PDB file of C-alpha atoms in Angstrom:
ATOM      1  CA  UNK R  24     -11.792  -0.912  -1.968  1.00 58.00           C
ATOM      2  CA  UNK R  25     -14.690   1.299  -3.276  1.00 52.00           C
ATOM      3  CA  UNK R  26     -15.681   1.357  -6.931  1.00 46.00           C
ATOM      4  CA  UNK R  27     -15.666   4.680  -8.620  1.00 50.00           C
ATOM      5  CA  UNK R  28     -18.119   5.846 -11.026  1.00 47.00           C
ATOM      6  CA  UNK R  29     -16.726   6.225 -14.486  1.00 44.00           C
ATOM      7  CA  UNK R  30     -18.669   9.198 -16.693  1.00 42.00           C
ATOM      8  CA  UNK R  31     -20.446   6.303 -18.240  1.00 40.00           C
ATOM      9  CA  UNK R  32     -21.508   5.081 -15.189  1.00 38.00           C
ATOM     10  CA  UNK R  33     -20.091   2.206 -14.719  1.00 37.00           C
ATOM     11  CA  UNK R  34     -17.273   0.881 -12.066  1.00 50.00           C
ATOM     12  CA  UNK R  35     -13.721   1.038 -13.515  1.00 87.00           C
ATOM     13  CA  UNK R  36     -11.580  -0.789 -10.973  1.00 90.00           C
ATOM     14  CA  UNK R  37      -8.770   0.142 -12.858  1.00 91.00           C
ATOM     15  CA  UNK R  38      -9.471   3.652 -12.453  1.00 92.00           C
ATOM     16  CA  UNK R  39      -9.830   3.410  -8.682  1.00 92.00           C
ATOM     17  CA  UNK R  40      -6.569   1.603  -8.244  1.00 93.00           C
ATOM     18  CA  UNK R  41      -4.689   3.700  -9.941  1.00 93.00           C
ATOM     19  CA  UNK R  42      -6.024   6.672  -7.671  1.00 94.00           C
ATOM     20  CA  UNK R  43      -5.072   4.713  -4.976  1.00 94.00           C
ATOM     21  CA  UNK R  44      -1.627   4.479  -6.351  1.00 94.00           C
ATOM     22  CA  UNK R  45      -1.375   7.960  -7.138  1.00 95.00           C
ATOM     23  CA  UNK R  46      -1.916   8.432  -3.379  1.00 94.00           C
ATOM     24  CA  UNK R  47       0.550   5.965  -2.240  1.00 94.00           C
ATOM     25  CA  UNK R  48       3.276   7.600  -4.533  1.00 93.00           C
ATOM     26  CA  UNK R  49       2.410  11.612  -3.314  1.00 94.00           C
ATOM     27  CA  UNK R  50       1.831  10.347   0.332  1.00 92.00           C
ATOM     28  CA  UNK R  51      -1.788  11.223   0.637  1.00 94.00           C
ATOM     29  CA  UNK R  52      -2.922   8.999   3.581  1.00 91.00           C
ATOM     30  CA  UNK R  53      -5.881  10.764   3.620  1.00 92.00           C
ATOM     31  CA  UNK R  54      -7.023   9.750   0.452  1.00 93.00           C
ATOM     32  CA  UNK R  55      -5.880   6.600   0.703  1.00 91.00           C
ATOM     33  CA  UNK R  56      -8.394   6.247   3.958  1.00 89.00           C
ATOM     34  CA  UNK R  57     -11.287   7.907   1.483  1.00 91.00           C
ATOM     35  CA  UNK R  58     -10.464   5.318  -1.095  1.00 92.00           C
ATOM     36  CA  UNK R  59     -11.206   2.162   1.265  1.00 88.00           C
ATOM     37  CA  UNK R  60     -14.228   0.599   2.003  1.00 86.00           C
ATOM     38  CA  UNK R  61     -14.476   1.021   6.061  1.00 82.00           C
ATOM     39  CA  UNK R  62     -13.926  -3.442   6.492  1.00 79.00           C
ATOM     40  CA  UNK R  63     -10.394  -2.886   3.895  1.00 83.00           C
ATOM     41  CA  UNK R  64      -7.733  -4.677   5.399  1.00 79.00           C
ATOM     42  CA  UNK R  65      -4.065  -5.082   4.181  1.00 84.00           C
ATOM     43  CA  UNK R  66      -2.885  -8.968   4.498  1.00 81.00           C
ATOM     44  CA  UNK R  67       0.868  -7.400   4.195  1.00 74.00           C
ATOM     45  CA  UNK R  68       2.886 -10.542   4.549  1.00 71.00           C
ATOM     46  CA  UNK R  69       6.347 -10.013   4.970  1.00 66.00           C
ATOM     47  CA  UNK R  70       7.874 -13.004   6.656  1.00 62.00           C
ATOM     48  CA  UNK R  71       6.333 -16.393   7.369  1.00 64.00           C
ATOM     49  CA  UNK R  72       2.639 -16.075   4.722  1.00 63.00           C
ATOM     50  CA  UNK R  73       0.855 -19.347   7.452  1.00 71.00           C
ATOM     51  CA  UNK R  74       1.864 -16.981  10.502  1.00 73.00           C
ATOM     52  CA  UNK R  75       1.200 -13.668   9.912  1.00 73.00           C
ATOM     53  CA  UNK R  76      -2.164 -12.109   9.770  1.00 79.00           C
ATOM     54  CA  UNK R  77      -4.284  -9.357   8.362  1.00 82.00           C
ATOM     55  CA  UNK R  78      -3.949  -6.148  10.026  1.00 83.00           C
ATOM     56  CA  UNK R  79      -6.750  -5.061  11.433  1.00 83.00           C
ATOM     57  CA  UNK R  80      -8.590  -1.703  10.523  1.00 83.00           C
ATOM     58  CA  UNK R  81      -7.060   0.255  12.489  1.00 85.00           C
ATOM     59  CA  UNK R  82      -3.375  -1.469  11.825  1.00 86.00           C
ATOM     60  CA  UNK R  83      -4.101  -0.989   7.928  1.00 86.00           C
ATOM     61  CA  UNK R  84      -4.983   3.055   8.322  1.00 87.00           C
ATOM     62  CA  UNK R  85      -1.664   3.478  10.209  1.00 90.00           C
ATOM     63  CA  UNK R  86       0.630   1.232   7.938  1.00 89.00           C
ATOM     64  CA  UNK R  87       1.041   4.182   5.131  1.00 91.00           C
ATOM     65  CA  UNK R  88       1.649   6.714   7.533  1.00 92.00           C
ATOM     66  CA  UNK R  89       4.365   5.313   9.572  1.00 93.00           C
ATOM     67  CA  UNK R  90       5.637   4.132   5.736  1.00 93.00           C
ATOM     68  CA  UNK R  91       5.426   7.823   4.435  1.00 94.00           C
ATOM     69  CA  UNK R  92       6.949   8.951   7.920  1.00 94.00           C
ATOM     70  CA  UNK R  93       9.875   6.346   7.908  1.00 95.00           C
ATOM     71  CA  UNK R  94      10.759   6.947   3.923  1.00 95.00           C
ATOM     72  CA  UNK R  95       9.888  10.827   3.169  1.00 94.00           C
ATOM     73  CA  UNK R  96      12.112  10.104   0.346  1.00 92.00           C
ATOM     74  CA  UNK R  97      10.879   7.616  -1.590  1.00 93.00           C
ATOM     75  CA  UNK R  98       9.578   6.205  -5.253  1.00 95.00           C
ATOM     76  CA  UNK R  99       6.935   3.658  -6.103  1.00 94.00           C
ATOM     77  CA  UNK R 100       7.277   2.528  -9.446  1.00 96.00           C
ATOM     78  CA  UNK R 101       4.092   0.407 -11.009  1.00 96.00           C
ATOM     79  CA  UNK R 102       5.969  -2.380 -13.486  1.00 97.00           C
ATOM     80  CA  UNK R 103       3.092  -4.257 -13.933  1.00 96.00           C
ATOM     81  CA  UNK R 104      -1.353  -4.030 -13.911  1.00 94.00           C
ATOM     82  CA  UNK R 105      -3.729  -6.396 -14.700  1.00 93.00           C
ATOM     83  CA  UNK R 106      -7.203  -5.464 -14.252  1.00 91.00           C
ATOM     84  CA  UNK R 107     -10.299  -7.365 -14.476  1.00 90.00           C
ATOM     85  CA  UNK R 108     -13.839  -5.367 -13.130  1.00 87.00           C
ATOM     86  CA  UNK R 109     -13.185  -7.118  -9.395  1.00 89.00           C
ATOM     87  CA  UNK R 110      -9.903  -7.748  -9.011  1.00 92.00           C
ATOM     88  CA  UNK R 111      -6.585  -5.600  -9.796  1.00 94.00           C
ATOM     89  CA  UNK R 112      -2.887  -6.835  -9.734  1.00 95.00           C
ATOM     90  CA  UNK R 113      -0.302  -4.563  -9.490  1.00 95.00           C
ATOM     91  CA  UNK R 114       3.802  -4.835  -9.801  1.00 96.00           C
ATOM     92  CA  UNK R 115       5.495  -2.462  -8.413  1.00 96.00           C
ATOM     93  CA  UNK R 116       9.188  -1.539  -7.609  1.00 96.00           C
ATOM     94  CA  UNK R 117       9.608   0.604  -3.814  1.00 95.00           C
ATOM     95  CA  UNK R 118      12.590   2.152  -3.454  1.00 97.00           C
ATOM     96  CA  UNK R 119      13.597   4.889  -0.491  1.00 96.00           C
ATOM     97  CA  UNK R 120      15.643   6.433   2.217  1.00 97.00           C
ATOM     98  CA  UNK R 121      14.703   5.428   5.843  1.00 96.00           C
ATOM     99  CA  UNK R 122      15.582   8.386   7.494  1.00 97.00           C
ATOM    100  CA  UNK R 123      12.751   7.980  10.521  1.00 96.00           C
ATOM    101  CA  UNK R 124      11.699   5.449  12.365  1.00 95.00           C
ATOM    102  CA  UNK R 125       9.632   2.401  11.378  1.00 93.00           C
ATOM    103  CA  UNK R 126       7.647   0.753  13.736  1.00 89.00           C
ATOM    104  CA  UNK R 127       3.948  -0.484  14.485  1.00 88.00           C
ATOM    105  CA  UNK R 128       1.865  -1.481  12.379  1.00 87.00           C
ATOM    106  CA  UNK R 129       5.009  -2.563  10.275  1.00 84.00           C
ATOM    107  CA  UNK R 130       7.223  -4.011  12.883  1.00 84.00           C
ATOM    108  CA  UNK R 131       6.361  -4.976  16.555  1.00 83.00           C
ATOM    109  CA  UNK R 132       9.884  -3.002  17.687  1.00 89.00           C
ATOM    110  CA  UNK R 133      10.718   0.054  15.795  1.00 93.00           C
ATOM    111  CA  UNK R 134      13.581   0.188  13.666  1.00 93.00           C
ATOM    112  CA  UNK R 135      15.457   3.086  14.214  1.00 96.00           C
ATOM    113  CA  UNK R 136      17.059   4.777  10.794  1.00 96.00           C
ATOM    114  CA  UNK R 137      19.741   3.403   8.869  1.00 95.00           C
ATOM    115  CA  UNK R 138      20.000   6.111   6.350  1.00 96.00           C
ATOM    116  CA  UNK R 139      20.227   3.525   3.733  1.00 95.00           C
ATOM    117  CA  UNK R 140      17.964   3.318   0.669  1.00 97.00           C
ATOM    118  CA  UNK R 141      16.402   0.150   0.152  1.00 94.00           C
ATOM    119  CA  UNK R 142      14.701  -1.222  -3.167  1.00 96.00           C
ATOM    120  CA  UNK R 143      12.386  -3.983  -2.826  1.00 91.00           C
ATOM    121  CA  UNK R 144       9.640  -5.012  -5.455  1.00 94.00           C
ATOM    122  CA  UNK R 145       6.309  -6.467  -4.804  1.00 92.00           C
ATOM    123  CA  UNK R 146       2.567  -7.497  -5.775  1.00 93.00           C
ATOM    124  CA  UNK R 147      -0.798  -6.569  -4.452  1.00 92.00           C
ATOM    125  CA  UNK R 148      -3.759  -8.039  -5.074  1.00 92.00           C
ATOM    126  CA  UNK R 149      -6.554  -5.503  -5.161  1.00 92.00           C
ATOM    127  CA  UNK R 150     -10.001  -6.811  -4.521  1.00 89.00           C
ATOM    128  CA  UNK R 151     -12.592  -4.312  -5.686  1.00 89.00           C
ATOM    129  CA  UNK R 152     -15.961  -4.318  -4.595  1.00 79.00           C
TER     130      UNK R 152
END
C-alpha cells in the first residue's frame, strides 16, 4: 500500500486503509488499483495457508472485480482496526448475494450463481509502506 499525506504532513496509515475500505465497500476497483503500490499483492488464503500462494499482480488487480461482479449486492462491515504507522489490522464481516459468476483469480473453475447470500468474516493484515 501507499502512504497518504495527512495535512500535517505526515503518513497516516490509518487514513489510507480506511480509503481503501471505503473503496472495497462502494466497488471502486479503480481506486483500489490507485491505492496500491505497483509490487501489492493479496496472500488471500482460503483453504490450505502452506499451499496456497500470493496472487500475483495481475491476479490481485482482478480479485475485486470478479468479487464486485459475482456479489453486486453486497456489505462489508469493519468490526475491528488496529493501526500502528506500518501495519493495519482490520475485522471485518462480508456478507452478499452471488448472483454472477465467480471465477479466476478466486477459484481455478468458476462457480456459477447460487443466488444465496453468504456471510463470512475475516482479517487482513495491511502492510503500509
Amino acid at each position: 500500500m501507499k502512504r497518504k499525506e495527512t495535512r500535517s504532513g505526515s503518513p497516516d496509515s490509518l487514513v489510507l486503509i480506511a480509503d481503501y475500505i471505503t473503496a472495497i465497500r462502494v466497488g471502486d476497483k479503480d481506486r483500489l488499483i490507485g491505492l496500491r503500490s505497483p509490487e501489492f499483492v493479496m496472500d488471500f488464503v482460503y483453504s490450505d495457508a502452506f499451499a496456497d500462494r500470493p496472487l500475483t499482480p495481475a491476479e490481485t488487480s482482478a480479485f475485486w472485480p470478479a468479487w464486485f461482479a459475482a456479489f453486486p449486492e453486497r456489505d462489508y462491515e469493519v468490526t475491528r482496526t488496529i493501526a500502528a504507522a506500518e501495519v493495519v489490522v482490520v475485522q471485518w464481516v462480508f456478507t452478499g448475494t452471488h448472483t454472477q459468476e465467480l471465477g479466476r483469480p478466486i477459484f481455478d473453475s468458476p462457480q456459477k450463481p447460487s443466488g444465496r447470500t453468504v456471510c463470512f468474516r475475516g482479517v487482513t493484515i495491511y502492510d503500509v509502506d
